[in-house]
Structures are given as C-alpha cells and as structure tokens.
PDB file of C-alpha atoms in Angstrom:
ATOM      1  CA  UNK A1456     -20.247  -3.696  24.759  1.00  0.00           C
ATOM      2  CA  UNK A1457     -21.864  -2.185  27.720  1.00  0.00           C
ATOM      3  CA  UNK A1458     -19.913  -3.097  31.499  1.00  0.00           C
ATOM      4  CA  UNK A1459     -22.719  -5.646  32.589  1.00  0.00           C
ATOM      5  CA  UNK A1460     -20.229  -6.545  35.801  1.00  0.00           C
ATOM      6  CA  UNK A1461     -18.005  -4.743  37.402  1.00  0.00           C
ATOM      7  CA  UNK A1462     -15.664  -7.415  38.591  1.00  0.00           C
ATOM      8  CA  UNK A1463     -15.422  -8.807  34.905  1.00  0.00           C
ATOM      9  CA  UNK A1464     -13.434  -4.726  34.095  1.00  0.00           C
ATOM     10  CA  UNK A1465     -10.859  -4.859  36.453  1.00  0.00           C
ATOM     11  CA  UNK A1466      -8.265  -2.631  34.806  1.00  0.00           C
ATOM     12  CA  UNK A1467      -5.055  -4.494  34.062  1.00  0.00           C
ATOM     13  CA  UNK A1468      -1.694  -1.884  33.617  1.00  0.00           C
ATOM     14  CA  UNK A1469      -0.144  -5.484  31.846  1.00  0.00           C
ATOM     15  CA  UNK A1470      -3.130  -5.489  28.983  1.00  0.00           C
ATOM     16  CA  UNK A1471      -2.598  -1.809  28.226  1.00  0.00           C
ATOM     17  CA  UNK A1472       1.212  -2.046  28.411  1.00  0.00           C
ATOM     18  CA  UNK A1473       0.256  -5.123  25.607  1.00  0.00           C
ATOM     19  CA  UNK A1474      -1.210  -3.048  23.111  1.00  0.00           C
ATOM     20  CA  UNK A1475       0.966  -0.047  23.416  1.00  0.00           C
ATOM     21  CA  UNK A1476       3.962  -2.388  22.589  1.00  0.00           C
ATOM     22  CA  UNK A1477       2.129  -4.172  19.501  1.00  0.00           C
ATOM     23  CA  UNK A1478       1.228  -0.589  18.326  1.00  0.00           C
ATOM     24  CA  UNK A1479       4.692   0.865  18.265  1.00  0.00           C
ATOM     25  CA  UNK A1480       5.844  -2.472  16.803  1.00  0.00           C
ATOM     26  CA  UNK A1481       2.941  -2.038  14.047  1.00  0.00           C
ATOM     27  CA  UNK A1482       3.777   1.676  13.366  1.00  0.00           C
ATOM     28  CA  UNK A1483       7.214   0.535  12.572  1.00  0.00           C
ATOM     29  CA  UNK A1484       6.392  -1.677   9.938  1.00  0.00           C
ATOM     30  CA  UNK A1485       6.261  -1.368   6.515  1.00  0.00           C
ATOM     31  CA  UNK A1486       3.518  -1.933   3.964  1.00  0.00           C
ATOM     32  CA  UNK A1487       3.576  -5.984   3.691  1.00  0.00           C
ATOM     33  CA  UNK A1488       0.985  -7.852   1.531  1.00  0.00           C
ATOM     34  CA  UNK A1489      -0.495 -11.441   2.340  1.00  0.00           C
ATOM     35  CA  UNK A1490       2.030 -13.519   1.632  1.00  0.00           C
ATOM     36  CA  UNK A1491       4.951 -11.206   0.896  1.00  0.00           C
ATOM     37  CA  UNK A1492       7.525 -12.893   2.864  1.00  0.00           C
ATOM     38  CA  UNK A1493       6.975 -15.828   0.382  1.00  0.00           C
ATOM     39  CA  UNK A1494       6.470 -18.483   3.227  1.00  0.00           C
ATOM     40  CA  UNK A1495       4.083 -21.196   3.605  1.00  0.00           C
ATOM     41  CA  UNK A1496       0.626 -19.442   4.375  1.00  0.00           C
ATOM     42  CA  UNK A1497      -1.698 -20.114   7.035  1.00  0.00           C
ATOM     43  CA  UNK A1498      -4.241 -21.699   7.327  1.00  0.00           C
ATOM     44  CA  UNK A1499      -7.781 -20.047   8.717  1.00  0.00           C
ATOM     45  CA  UNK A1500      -7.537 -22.075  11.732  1.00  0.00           C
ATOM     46  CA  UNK A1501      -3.940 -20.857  12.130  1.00  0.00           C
ATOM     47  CA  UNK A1502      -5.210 -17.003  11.508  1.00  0.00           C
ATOM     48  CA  UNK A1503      -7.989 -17.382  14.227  1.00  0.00           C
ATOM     49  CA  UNK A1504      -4.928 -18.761  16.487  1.00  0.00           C
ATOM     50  CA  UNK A1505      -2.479 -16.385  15.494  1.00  0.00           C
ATOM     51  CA  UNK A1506      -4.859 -13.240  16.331  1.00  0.00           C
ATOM     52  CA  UNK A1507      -6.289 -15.246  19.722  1.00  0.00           C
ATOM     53  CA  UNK A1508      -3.118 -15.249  21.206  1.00  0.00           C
ATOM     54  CA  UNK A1509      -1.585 -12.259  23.614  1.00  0.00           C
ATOM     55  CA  UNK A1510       1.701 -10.919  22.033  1.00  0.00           C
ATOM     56  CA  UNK A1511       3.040  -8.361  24.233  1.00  0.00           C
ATOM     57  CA  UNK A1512       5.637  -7.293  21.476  1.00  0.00           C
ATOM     58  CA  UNK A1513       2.936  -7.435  18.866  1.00  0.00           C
ATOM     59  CA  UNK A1514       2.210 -10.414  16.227  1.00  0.00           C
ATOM     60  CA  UNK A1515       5.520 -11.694  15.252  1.00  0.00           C
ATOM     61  CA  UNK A1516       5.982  -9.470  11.753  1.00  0.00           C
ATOM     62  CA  UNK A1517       6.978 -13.054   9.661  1.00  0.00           C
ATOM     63  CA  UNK A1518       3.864 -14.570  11.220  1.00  0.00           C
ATOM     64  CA  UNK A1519       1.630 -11.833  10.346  1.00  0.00           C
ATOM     65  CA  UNK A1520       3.032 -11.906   6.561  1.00  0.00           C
ATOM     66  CA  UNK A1521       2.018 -15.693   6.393  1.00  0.00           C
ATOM     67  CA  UNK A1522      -1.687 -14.589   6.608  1.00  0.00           C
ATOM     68  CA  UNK A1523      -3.317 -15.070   2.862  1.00  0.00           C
ATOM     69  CA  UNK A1524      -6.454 -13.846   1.518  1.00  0.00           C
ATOM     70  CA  UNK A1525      -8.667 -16.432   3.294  1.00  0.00           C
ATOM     71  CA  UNK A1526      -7.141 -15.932   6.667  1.00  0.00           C
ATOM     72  CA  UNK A1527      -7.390 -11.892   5.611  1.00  0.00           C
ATOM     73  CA  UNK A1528     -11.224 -12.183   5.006  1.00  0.00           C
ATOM     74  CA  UNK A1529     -11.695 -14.468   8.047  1.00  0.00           C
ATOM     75  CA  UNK A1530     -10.564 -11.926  10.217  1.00  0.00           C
ATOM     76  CA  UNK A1531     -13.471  -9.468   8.440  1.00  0.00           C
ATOM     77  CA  UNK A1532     -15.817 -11.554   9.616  1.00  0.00           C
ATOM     78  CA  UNK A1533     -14.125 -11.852  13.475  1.00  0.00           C
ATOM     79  CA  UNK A1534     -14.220  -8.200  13.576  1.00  0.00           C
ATOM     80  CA  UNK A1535     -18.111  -8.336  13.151  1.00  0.00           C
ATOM     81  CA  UNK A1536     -18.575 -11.095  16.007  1.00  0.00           C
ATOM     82  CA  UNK A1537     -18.911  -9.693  19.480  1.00  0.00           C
ATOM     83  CA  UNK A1538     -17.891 -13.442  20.430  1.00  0.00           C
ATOM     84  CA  UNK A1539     -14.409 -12.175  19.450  1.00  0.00           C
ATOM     85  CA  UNK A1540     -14.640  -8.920  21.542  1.00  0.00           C
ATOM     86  CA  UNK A1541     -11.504  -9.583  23.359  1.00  0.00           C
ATOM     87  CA  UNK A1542      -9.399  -9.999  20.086  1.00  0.00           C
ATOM     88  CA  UNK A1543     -10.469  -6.694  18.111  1.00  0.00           C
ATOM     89  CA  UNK A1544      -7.927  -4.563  18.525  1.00  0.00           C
ATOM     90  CA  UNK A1545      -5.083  -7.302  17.166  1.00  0.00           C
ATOM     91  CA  UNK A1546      -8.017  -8.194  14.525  1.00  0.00           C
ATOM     92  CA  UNK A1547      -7.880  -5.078  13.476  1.00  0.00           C
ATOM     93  CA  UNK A1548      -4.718  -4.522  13.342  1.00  0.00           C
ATOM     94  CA  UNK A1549      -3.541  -7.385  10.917  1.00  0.00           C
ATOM     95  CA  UNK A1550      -6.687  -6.351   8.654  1.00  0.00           C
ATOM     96  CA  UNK A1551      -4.716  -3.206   8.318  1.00  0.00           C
ATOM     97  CA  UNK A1552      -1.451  -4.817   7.426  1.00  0.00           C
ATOM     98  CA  UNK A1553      -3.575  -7.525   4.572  1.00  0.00           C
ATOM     99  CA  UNK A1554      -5.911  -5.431   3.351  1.00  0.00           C
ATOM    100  CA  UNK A1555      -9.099  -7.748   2.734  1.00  0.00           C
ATOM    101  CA  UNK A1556     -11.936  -6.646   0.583  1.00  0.00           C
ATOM    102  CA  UNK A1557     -14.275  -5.078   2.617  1.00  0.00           C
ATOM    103  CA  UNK A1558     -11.947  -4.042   5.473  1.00  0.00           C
ATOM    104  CA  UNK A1559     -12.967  -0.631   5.322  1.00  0.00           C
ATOM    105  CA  UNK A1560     -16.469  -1.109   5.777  1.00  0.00           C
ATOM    106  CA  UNK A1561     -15.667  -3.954   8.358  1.00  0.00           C
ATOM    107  CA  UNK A1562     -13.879  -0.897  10.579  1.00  0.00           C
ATOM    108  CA  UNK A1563     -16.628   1.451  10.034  1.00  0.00           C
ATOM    109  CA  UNK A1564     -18.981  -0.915  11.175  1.00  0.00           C
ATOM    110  CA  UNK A1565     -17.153  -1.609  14.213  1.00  0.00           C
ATOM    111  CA  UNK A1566     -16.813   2.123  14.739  1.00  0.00           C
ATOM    112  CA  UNK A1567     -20.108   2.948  14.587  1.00  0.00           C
ATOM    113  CA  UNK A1568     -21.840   1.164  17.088  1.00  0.00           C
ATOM    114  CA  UNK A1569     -23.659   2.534  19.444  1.00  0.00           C
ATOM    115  CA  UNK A1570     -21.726   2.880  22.379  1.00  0.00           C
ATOM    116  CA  UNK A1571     -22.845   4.842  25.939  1.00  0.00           C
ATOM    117  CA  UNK A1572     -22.123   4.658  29.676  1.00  0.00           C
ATOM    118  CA  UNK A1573     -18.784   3.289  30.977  1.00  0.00           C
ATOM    119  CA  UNK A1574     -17.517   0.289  28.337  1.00  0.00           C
ATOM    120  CA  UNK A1575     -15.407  -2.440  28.583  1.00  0.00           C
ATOM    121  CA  UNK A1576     -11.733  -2.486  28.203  1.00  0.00           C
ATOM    122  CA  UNK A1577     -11.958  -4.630  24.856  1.00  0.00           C
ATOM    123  CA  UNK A1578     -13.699  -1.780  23.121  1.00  0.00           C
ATOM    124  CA  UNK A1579     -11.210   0.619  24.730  1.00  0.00           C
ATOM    125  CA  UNK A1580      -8.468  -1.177  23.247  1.00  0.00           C
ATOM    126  CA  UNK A1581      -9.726  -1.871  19.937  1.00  0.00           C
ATOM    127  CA  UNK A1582     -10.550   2.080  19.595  1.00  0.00           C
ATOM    128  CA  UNK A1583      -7.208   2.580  20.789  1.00  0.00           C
ATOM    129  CA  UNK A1584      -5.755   0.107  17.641  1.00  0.00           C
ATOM    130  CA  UNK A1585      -8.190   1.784  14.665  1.00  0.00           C
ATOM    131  CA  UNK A1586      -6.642   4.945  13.576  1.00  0.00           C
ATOM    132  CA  UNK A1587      -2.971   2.760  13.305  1.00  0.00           C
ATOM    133  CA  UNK A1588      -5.047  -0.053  11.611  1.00  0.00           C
ATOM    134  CA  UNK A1589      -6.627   2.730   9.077  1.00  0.00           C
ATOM    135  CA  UNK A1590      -3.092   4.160   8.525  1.00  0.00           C
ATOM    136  CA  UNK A1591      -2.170   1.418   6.933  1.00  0.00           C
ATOM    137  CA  UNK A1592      -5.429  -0.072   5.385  1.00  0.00           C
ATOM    138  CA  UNK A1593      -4.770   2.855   3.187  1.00  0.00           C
ATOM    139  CA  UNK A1594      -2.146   1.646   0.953  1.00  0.00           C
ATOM    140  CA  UNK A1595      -4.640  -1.004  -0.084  1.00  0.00           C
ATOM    141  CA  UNK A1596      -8.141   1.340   0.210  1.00  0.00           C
ATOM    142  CA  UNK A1597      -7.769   5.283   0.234  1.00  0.00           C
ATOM    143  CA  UNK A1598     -11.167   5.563   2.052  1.00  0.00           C
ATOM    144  CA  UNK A1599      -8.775   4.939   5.061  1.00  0.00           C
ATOM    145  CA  UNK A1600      -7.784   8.487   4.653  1.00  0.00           C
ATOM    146  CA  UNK A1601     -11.358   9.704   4.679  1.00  0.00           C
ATOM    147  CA  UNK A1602     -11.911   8.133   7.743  1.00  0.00           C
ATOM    148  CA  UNK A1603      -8.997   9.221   9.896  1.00  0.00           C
ATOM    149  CA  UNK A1604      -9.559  12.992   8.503  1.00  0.00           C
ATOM    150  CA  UNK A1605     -12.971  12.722   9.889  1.00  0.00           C
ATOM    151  CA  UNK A1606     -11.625  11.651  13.113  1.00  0.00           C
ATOM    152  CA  UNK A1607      -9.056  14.024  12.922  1.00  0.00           C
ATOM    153  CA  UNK A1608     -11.754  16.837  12.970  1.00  0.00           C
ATOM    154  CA  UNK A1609     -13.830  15.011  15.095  1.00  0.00           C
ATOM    155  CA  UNK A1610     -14.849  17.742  17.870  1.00  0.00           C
ATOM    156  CA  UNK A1611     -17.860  16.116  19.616  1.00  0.00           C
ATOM    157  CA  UNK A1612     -17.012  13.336  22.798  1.00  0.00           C
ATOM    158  CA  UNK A1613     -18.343  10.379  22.721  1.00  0.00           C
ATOM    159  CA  UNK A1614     -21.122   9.212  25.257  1.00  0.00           C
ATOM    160  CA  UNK A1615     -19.330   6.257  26.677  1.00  0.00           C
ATOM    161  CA  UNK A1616     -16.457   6.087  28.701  1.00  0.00           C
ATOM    162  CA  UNK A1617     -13.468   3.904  30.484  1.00  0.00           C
ATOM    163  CA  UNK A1618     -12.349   4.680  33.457  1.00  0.00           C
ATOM    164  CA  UNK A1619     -11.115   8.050  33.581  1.00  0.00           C
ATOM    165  CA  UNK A1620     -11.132   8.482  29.802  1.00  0.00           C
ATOM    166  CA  UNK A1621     -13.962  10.410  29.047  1.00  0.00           C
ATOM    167  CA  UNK A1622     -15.298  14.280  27.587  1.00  0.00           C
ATOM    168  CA  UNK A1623     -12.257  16.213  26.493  1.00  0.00           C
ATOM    169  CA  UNK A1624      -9.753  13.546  27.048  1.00  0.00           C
ATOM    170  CA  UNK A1625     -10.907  11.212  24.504  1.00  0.00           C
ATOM    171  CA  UNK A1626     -11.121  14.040  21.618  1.00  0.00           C
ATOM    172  CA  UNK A1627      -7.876  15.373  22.434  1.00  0.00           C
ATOM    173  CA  UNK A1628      -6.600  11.320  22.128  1.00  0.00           C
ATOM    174  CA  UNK A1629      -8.880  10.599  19.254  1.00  0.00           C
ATOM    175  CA  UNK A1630      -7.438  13.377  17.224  1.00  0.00           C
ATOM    176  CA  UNK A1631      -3.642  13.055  17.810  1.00  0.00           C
ATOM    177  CA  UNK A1632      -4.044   8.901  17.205  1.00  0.00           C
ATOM    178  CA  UNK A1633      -6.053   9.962  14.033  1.00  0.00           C
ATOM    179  CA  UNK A1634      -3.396  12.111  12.829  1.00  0.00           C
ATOM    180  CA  UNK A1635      -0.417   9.780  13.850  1.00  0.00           C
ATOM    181  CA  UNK A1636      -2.520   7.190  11.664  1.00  0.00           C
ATOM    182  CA  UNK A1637      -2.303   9.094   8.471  1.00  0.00           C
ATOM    183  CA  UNK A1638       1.530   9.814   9.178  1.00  0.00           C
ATOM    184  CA  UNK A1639       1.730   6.129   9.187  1.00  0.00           C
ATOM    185  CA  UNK A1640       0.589   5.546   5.832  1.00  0.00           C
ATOM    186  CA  UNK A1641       3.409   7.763   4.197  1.00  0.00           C
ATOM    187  CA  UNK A1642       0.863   8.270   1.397  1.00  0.00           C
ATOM    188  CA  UNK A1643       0.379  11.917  -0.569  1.00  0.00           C
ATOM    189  CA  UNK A1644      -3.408  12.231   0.497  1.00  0.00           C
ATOM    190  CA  UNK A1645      -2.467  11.953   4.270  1.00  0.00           C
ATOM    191  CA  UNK A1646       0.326  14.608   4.098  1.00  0.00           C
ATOM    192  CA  UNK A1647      -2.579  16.900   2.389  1.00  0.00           C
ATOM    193  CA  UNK A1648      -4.909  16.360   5.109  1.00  0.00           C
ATOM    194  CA  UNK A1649      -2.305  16.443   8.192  1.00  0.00           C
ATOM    195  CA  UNK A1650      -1.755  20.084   6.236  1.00  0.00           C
ATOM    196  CA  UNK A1651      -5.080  21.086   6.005  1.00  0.00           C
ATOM    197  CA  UNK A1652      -5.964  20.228   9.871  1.00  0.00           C
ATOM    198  CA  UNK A1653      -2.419  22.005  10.982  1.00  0.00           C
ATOM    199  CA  UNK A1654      -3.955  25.095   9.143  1.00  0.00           C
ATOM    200  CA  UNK A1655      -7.017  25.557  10.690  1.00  0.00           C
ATOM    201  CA  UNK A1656      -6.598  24.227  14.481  1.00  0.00           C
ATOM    202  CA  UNK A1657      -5.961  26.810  17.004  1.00  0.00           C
ATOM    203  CA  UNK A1658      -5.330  23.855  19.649  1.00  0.00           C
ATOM    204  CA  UNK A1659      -1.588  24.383  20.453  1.00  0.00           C
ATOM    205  CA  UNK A1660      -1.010  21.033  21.544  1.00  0.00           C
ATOM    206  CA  UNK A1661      -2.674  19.322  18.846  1.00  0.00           C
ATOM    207  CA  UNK A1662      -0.403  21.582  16.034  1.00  0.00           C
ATOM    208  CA  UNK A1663       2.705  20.761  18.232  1.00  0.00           C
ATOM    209  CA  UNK A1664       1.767  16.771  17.432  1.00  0.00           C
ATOM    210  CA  UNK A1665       0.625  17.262  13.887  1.00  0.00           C
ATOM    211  CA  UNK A1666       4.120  18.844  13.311  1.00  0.00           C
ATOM    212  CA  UNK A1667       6.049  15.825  14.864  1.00  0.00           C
ATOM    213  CA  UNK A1668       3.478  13.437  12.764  1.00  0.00           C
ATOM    214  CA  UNK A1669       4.703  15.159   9.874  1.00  0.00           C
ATOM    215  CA  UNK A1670       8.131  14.420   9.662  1.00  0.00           C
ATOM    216  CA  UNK A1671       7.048  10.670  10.548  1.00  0.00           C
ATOM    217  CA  UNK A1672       4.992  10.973   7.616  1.00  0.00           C
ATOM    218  CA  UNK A1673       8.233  12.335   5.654  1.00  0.00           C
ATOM    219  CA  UNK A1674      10.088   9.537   6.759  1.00  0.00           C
ATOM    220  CA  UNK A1675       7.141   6.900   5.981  1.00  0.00           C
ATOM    221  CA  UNK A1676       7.307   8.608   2.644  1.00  0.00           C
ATOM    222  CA  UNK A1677      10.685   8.385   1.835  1.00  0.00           C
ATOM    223  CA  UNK A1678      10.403   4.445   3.190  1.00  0.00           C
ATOM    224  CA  UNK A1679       7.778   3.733   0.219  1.00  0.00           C
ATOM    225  CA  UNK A1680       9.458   5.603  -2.293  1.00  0.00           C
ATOM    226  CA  UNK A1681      12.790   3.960  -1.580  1.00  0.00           C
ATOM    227  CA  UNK A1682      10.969   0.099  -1.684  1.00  0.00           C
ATOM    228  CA  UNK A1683       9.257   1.106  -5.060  1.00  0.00           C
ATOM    229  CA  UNK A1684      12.302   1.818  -6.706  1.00  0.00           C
ATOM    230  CA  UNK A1685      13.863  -1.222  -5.484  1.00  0.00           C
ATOM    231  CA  UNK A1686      10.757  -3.419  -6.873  1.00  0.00           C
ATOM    232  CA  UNK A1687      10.765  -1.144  -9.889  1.00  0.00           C
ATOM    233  CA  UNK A1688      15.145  -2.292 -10.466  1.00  0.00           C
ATOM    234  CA  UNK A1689      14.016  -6.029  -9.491  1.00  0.00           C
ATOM    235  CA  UNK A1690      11.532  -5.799 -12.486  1.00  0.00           C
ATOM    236  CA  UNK A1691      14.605  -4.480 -15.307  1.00  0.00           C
ATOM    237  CA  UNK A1692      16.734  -7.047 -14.470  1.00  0.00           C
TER     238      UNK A1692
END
C-alpha cells in the first residue's frame, strides 16, 4: 500500500519494538499444530480477534494453539484483504505456526505485489514477519524452503522504501532474515541451502550470520528430533 498521507505514517519506535518482541517470542517456539495443546478451539470470530489485537510479547503461545483449521484458513483469506493491512504481519505469523492449505501461495501472493515509492509501515512490518512465518510454514509445506532460498539469494533492491530502509539496506536485511528463517525450521533441506549460500557468498557479514544461523538451525534440529522420539515412545506404550 502506497503512503497516500503523510500524517497517517508517523513512525512509532513502540510498533516496531511490538513486532521485534512477537518475533523472538515466535522464533522460540516449537512446531505446534491447530489444536495441539488439546484445548477448546476457537472460534473464527475469536481468530479474527485474537490476530486484531496488539501483543507486544507476541500472541500468547496457548492462545495461538487453540486456532483450528477454520480459524487457520480464515486467516488465508485476511492475508489477501488489504482491509486487514494493519494485522499482516501477526496474520502471517500464526499461518506459519497452523499451516492452512494454501498458506504458501497466500504468502507469495502477499509478497508479490507490486510495491514502489515510500510504503506504509504495515507492509514494512509484515515483510519484516515473512521469512520467520516461512521458517516455520515449512514443517507443514517444504515450498517454504524454496521461497526463503530465493530470498536468501535475492541480490536486486526493491523499488519501494520506509523511511530510511531502502537500496542496499533492505538486501543486506532481506537476506540475513531469509536465512535466520530457514534456521528456524530445523528441517534437513534448510541446513542444505544455509550450506550452499555460505559457499558461494563473498559478503563477510552475511557468512558471519549464516554461521551463527547454523548452529540455531543445529539446535532447532536437535529440538525436533528430540519431540519425535518422544511422540514415537508415547505411541509403544
């Protein structure tokens, strides 16, 4: 969405600090299906509250586990409606964690809108959310991992901008949230393409982060191999 008034994009530290918190709480999650938590789930109506409302600490995690298939395809549909501009970034975020059919696409779509000139913060945000979103869309759609490789390599800067993200900047901040996205989904095919982009960058700062995304990736590893063998014991009893 292109600025149409400059008072409506005054920049708000608080709103940023927001989504930085919910994005370290969502990297620290684990993989959680609808419904895992074996609560009561909600409702649509509750879903469409749930991912309205401002949670500086991100979505309560046994609040976001309550959200079922239909609340998980509801938000599909949010994420297409520019009526819901203001809530993408959280949208997309608990589409990551449930997994809907169609949630690839649903990102891609949003993705690849055309964008130019200086944008609102909403789409700033929301970009800002993706790669984490994709990182863990993959457990339940491996085109996830296509996606964040291609953003990974991505070498070309946008034509929009926000504030005084712009040019360089934003490939150098697309790339290292691409490749802290496929950490995130501790699966096989991201460690083979955080390997294959290590290998051929000559950027020194951007192997110095895929290193550090690799052990996080180790870790996230070890994480999903340790809860499948504990599901695995649950089923011989």
């Amino acid at each position: 969405m292109i600025r149409s008034d400059q008072s409506r994009a005054v920049f708000r530290r608080s709103d940023v600090a927001g989504l930085v918190c919910a994005v370290v709480w969502f990297i620290s999650l684990g993989v959680t299906a609808p419904g895992e938590a074996g609560a009561q789930m909600h409702s649509v109506e509750e879903t469409e509250t749930l991912v309205r409302t401002l949670y500086y600490e991100g979505i309560p995690e046994e609040e976001a586990a309550r959200i079922g298939p239909e609340g998980c395809a509801r938000l599909v549909e949010m994420l297409a409606d520019p009526d819901e501009s203001e809530h993408h970034g959280q949208i997309m975020l608990e589409i990551g964690l449930c997994g809907p059919a169609g949630g690839v696409e649903a990102i891609r779509a949003w993705a690849d809108q055309p964008r130019s000139g200086e944008i609102d913060r909403a789409p700033f945000r929301a970009g800002q959310a993706m790669p984490f979103a994709l990182g863990h869309l993959a457990e339940h759609d491996r085109r996830a991992i296509a996606r964040l490789e291609s953003e990974l390599n991505r070498s070309t800067a946008p034509s929009w901008t926000f504030r005084h993200h712009r040019g360089a900047r934003l490939v150098g901040q697309g790339r290292r949230a691409a490749a802290t996205g496929l950490a995130v989904s501790g699966l096989p095919e991201a460690a083979q393409a955080l390997g294959r982009a290590e290998r051929s960058s000559s950027d020194a700062s951007l192997r110095q982060h895929l290193d550090d995304v690799q052990a996080m990736h180790r870790e996230r590893a070890a994480r999903r191999a340790e809860r499948a063998a504990g599901r695995g014991g649950e089923g011989r009893r």
